[in-house]
Coordinates of C-alpha atoms in Angstrom, one line a residue:
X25 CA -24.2 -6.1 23.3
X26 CA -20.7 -6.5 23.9
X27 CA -17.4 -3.9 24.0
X28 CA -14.0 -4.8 23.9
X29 CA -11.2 -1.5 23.7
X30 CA -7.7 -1.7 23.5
X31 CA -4.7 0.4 23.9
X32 CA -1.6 -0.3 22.8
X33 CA 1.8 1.6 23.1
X34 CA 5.0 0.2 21.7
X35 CA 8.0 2.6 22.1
X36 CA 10.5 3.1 18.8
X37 CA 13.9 4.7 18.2
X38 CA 14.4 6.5 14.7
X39 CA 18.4 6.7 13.9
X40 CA 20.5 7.9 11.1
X41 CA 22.2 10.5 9.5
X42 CA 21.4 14.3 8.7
X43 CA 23.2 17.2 6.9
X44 CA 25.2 20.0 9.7
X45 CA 23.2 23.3 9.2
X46 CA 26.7 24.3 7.2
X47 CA 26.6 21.6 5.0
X48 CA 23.0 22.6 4.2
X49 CA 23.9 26.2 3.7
X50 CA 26.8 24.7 0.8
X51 CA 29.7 24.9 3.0
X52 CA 31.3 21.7 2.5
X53 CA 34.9 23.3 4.0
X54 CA 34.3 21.4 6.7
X55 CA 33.3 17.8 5.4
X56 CA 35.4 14.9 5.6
X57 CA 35.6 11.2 4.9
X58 CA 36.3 8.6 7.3
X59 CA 40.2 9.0 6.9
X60 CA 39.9 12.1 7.6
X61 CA 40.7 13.5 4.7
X62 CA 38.3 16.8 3.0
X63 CA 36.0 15.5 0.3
X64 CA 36.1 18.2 -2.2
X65 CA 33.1 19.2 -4.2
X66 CA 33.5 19.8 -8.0
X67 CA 31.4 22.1 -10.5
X68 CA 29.4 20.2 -12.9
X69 CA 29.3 23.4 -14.8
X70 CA 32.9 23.5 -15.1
X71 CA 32.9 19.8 -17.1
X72 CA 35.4 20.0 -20.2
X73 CA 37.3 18.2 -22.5
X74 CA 40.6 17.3 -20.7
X75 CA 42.9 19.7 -22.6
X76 CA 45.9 17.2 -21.7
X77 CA 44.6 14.0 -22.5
X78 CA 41.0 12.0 -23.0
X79 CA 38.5 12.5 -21.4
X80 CA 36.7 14.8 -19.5
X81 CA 37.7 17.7 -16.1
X82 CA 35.7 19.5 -13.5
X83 CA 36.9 21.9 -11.6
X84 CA 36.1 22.6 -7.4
X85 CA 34.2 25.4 -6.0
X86 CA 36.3 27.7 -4.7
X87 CA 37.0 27.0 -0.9
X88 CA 34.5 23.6 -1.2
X89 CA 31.4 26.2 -1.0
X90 CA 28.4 26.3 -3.2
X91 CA 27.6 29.8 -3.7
X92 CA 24.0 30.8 -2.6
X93 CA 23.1 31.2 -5.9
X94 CA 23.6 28.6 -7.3
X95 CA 21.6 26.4 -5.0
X96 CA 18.2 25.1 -6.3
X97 CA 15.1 26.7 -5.9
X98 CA 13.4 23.6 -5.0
X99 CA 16.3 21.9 -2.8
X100 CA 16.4 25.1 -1.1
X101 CA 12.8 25.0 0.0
X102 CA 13.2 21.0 0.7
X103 CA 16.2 21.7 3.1
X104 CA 14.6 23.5 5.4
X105 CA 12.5 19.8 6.5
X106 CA 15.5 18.4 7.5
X107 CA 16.2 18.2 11.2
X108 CA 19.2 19.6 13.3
X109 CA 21.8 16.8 14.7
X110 CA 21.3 16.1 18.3
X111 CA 24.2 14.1 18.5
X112 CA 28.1 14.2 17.8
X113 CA 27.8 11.7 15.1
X114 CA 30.8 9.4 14.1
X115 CA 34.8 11.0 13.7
X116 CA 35.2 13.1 10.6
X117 CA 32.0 12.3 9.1
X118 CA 29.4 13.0 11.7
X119 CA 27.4 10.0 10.5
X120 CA 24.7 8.8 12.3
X121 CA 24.3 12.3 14.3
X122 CA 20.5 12.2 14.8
X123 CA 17.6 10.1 16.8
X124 CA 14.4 10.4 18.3
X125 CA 12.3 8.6 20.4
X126 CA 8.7 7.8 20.5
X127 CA 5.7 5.5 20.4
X128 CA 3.3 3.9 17.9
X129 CA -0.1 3.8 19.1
X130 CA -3.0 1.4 18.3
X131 CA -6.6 2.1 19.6
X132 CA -8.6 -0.8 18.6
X133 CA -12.5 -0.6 19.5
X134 CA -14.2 -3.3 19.0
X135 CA -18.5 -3.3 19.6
X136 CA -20.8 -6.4 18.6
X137 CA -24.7 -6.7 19.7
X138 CA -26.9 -9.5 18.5
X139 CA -30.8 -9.6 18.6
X140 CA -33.1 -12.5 19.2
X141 CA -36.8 -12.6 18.1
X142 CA -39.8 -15.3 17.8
X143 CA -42.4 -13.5 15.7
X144 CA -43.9 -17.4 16.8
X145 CA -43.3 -20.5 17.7
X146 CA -42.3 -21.5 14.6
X147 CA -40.7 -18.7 13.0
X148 CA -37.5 -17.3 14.5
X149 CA -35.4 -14.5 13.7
X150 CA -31.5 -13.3 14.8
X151 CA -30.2 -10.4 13.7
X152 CA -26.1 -9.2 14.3
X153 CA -23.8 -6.7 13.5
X154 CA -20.6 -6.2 14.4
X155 CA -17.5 -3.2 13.9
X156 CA -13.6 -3.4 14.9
X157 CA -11.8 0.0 14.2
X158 CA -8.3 -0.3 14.5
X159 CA -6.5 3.0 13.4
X160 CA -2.7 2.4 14.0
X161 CA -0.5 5.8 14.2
X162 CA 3.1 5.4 13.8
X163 CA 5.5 7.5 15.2
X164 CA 7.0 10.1 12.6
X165 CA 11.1 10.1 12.6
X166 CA 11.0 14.5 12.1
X167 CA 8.3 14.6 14.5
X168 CA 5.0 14.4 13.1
X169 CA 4.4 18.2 12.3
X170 CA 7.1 17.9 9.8
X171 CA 5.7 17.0 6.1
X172 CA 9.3 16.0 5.0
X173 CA 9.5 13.3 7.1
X174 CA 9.7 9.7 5.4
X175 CA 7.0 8.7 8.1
X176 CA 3.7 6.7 7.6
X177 CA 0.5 8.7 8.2
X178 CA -2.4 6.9 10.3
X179 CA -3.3 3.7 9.0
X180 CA -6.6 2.3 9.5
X181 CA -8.1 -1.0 9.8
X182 CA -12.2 -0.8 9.9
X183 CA -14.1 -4.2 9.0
X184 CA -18.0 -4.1 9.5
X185 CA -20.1 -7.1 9.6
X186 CA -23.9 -7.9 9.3
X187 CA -26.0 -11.2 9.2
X188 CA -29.7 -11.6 9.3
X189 CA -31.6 -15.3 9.3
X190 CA -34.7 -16.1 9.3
X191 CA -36.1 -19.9 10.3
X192 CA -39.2 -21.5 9.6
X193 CA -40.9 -24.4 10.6
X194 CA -43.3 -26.0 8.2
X195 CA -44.3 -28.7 9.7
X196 CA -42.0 -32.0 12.5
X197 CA -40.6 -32.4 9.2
X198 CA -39.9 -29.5 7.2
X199 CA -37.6 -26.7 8.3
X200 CA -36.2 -24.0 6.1
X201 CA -33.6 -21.4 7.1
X202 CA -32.9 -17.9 4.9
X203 CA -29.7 -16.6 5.9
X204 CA -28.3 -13.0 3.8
X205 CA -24.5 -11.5 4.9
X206 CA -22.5 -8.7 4.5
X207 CA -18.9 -8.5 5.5
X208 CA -16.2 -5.3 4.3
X209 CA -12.6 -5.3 5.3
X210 CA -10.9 -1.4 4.8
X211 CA -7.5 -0.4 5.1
X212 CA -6.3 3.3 4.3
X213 CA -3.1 4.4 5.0
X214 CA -1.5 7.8 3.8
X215 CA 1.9 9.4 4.0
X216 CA 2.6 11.4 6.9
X217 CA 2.0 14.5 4.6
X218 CA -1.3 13.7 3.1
X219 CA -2.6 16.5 1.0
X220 CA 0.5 18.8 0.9
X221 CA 0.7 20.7 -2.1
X222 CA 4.1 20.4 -3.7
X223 CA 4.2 24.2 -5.6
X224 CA 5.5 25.2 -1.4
X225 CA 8.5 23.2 -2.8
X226 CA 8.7 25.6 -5.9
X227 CA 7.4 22.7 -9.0
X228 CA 4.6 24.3 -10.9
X229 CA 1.2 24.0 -10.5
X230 CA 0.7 21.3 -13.7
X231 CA 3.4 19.0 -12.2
X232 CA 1.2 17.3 -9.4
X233 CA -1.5 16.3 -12.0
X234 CA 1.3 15.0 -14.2
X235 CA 2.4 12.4 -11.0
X236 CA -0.7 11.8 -9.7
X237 CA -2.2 10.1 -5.9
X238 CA -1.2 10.8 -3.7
X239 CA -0.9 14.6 -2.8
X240 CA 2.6 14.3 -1.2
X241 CA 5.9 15.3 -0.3
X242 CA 8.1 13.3 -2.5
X243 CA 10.5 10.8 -1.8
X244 CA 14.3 11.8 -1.6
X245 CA 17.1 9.7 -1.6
X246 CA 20.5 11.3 -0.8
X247 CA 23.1 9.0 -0.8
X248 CA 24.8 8.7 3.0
X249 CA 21.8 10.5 4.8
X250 CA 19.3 8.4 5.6
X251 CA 17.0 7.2 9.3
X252 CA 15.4 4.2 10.2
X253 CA 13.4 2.5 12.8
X254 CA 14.0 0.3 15.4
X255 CA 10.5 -1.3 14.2
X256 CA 10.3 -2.8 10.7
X257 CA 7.8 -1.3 8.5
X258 CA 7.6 2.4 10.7
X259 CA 8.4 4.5 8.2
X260 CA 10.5 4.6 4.4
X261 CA 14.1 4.2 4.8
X262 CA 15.4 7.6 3.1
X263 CA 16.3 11.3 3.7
X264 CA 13.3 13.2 3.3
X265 CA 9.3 12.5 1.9
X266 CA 7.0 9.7 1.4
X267 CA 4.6 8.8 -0.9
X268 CA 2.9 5.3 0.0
X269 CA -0.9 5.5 -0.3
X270 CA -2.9 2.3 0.8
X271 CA -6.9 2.6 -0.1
X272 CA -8.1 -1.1 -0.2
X273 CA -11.8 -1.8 0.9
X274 CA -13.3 -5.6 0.3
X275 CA -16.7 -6.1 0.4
X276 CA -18.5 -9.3 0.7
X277 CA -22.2 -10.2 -0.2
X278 CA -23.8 -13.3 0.7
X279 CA -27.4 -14.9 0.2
X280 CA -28.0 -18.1 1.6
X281 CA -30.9 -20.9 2.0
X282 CA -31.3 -24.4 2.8
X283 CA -34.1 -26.6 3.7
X284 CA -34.8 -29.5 5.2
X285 CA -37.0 -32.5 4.8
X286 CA -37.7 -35.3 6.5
X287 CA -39.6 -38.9 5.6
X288 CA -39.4 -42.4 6.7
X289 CA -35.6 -43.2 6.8
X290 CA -34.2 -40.1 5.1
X291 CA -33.6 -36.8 6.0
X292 CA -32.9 -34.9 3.0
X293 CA -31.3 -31.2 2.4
X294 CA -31.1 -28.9 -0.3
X295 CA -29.7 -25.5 -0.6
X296 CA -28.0 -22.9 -2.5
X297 CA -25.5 -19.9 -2.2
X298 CA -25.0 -16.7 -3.8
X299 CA -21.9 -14.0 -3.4
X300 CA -20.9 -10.9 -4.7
X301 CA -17.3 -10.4 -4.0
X302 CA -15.9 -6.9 -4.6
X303 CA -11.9 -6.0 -3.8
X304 CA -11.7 -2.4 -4.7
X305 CA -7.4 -1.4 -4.5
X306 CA -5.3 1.1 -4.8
X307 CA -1.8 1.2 -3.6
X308 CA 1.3 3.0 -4.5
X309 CA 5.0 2.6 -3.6
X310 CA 6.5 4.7 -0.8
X311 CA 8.3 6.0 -3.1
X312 CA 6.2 6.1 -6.4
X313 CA 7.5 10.4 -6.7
X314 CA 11.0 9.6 -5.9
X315 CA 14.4 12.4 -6.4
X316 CA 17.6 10.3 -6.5
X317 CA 20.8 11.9 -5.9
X318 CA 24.7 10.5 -5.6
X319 CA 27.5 12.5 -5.7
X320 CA 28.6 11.5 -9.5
X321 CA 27.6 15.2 -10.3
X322 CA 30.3 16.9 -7.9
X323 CA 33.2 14.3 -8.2
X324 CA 36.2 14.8 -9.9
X325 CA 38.8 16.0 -11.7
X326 CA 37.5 13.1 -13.7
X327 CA 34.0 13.2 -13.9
X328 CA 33.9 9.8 -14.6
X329 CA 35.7 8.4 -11.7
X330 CA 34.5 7.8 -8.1
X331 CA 37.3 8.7 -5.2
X332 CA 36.6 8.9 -1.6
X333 CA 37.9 12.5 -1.5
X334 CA 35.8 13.9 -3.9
X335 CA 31.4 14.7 -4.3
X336 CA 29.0 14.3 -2.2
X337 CA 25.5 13.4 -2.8
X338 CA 24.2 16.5 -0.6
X339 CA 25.8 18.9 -2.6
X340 CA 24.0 17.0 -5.8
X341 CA 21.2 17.8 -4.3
X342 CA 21.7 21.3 -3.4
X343 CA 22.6 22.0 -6.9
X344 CA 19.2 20.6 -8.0
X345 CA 20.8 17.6 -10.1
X346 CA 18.9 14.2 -9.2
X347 CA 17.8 11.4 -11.1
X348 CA 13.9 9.9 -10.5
X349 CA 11.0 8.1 -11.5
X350 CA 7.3 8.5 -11.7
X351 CA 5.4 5.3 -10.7
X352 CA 1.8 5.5 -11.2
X353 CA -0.6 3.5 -9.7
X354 CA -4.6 2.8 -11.0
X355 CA -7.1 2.4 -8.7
X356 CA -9.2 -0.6 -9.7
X357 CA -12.3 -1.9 -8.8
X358 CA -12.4 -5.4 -9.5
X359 CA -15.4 -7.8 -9.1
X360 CA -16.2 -11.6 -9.1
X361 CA -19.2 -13.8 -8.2
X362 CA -19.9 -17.1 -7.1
X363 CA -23.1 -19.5 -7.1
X364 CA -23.1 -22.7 -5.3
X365 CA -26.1 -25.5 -4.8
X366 CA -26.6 -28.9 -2.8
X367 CA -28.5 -31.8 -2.5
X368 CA -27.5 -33.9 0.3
X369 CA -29.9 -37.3 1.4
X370 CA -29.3 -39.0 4.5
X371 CA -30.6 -42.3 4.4
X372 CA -30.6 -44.6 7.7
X373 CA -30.8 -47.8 5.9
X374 CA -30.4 -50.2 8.8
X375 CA -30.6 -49.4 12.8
X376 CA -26.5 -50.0 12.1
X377 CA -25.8 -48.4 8.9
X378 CA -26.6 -45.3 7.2
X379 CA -25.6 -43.8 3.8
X380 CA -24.6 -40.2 3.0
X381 CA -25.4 -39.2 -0.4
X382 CA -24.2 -35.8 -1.7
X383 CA -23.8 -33.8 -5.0
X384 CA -22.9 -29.8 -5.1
X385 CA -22.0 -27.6 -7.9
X386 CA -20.3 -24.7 -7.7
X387 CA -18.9 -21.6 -10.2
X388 CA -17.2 -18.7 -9.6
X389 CA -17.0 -16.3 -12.6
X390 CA -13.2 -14.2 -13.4
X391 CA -13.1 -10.9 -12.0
X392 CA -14.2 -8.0 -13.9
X393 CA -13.0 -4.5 -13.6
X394 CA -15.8 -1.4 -13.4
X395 CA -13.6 0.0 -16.1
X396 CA -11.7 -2.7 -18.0
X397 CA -8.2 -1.8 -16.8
X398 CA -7.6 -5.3 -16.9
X399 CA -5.5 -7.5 -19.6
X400 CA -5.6 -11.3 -21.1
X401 CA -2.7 -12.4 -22.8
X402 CA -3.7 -14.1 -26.1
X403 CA -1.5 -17.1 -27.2
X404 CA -2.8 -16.7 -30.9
X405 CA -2.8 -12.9 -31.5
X406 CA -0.2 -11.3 -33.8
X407 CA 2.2 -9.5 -31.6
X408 CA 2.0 -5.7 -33.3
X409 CA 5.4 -5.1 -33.7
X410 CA 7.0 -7.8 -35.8
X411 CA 10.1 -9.2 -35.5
X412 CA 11.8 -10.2 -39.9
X413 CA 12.2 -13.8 -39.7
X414 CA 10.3 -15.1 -36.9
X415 CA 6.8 -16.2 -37.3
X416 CA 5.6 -14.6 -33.5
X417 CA 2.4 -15.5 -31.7
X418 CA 0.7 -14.1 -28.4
X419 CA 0.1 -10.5 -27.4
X420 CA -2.1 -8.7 -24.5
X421 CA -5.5 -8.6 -25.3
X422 CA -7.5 -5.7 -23.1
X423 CA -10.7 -6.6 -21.7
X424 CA -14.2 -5.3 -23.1
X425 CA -12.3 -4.0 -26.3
X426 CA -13.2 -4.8 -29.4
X427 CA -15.4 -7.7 -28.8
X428 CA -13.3 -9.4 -26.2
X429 CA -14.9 -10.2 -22.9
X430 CA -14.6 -8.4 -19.7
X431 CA -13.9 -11.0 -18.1
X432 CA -9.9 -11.7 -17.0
X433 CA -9.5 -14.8 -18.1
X434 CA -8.1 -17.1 -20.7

């Protein structure tokens, strides 16, 4: 038996930028650019025609506050996860007014224990197992109580692996050996807010089945507010949420035998090999569930025009007005198999030279997937949508549908 732990602690620094509590209340009366200069906030709901020329005008809110009213539901409820500056921040802007220190932390244990038994002299038997557990827990940039942080929740590394053989003796010259294996690699890994329900944020109840794995405090993207690690792949760069889900688990099945024979100048072997491979996946973006917003929707007069003295991608936000995507992700779980055989003769035909002869065969089938989300693309099909003029060729063709094989392959 054998036991080998580790502990690892590797110290990070989150930076970046966070809305003032004003700013978060609507009062933008105090914002500025990095002249100096106020950036005023226009009313979307104020967009015209331009009455004096093409075109289109906004007008501002009155003394560059949103009115309380007129802040989103949702956004109000999502504000509330940001955290307060702890620093000045740069002149005017306040940029780069928060950070927070910590420490990702890996606990690997690792245990292995082997057993040895002669059920006679000439039968033998070994048996092992072995387990690593690695679970690697990244520091959060809000602190990891707060389910709008852009962290990474735990991730976990588990791999398991088992191996019994059996060896016989037959006779001076004829051993065999049966050997069967089984080997799985896991890795998980969940946002920081695993399970959270998103109706708290005010979306109704048949939205989350609508986006799907994971359950999650979506991704938001304010332009300008953002934090980021001095690590590389601690958390997603962005202002509040993450939704990266990792779920793989591998599994490996192996049979094995061989025997071997000897006689006069040869010593031949002959064996074979079977696996099951299985890679069972699913994996999503970090920000599959993501809420974009810029400040397009509070710029102006011209609505159409970018200045650095007018809109702000906060106030966007506030006034509930992003733009987003909806990534899904399948799980899949996807399987191939492989058979392999020998013959091998070694053949001492003088004291000074001896021949190795060999031949082996081997074939690994195309994956298959337990429920044929998997596509072909078949150079001779009619594409369905036809194109006047062109003679086309080649379209997907999905697997275990009429009459094609499950197999992916072409």
């Amino acid at each position: 038996v054998s036991t080998e732990l580790v502990r690892f602690v590797q110290g990070i620094t989150y930076a970046g930028s966070v809305p003032s509590p004003a700013e978060l209340t609507g009062d933008f009366s105090h914002t500025l650019n990095a002249a100096g200069k106020p950036i005023i906030i226009y009313d979307p709901q104020t967009t015209r025609a331009n009455p004096i020329g093409s075109g289109f005008i906004r007008d501002p809110f009155l003394n560059n506050v949103i009115p309380p009213n007129r802040i989103n539901s949702v956004s109000a409820r999502m504000r509330t996860y940001f955290p307060a500056p702890n620093l000045a921040g740069a002149q005017f802007t306040g940029a780069n007014n928060y950070v927070r220190t910590d420490a990702n932390r890996i606990e690997k244990n690792t245990y292995s224990t082997r057993l040895d038994h002669n059920f006679t002299d000439t039968t033998r038997f070994f048996m092992r197992y072995s387990h690593d557990d690695s679970p690697l827990i990244r520091a959060s940039p809000y602190g990891s109580d707060n389910a709008g942080s852009p962290g990474f929740g735990p991730q976990v590394f588990t791999r398991h692996n088992a191996v019994v053989e059996v060896n016989h003796v037959f006779s001076p010259s004829l051993i065999a050996t049966l050997r069967g294996s089984y080997s799985r690699l896991s890795n998980f890994r969940g946002p920081i807010s695993q399970g959270f329900d998103i109706t708290q944020l005010g979306f109704p109840a048949n939205f989350a089945p609508q986006v799907g794995a994971p359950a999650a405090f979506p991704g938001v993207n304010i332009t300008g507010y953002t934090v980021s690690g001095s690590i590389p792949n601690s958390a997603r760069v962005g202002a509040l949420g993450s939704t990266g889900l990792i779920a793989f688990g591998m599994n490996n099945y192996a049979l094995q035998g061989q025997v071997a024979k000897s006689f006069r100048q040869h010593e031949l072997r002959m064996g074979g090999e079977a696996r099951v491979i299985q890679f069972n996946a699913l994996q999503t973006g970090d920000a599959s569930n993501l809420f974009s917003f810029t400040s397009a929707f509070t710029q102006g007069p011209n609505p159409s025009q970018s200045t650095a003295t007018a809109g702000s991608a906060l106030a966007t936000f506030l006034l509930g007005i992003p733009s987003g995507s909806v990534v899904p992700s399948p799980a899949l779980a996807m399987q191939s198999t492989y058979y392999g055989g020998f013959l091998q003769d070694q053949w001492k035909v003088t004291g000074k030279f001896t021949l190795n002869l060999g031949l082996r065969y081997e074939i690994e089938t195309p994956r298959t997937e337990r429920r044929n989300q998997l596509t072909n693309f078949d150079y001779g099909a009619t594409p369905p949508l036809p194109a006047p003029g062109l003679n086309l060729h080649g379209a997907l063709a999905f697997v275990g549908v009429k009459g094609v094989a499950r197999y992916q392959a072409n």
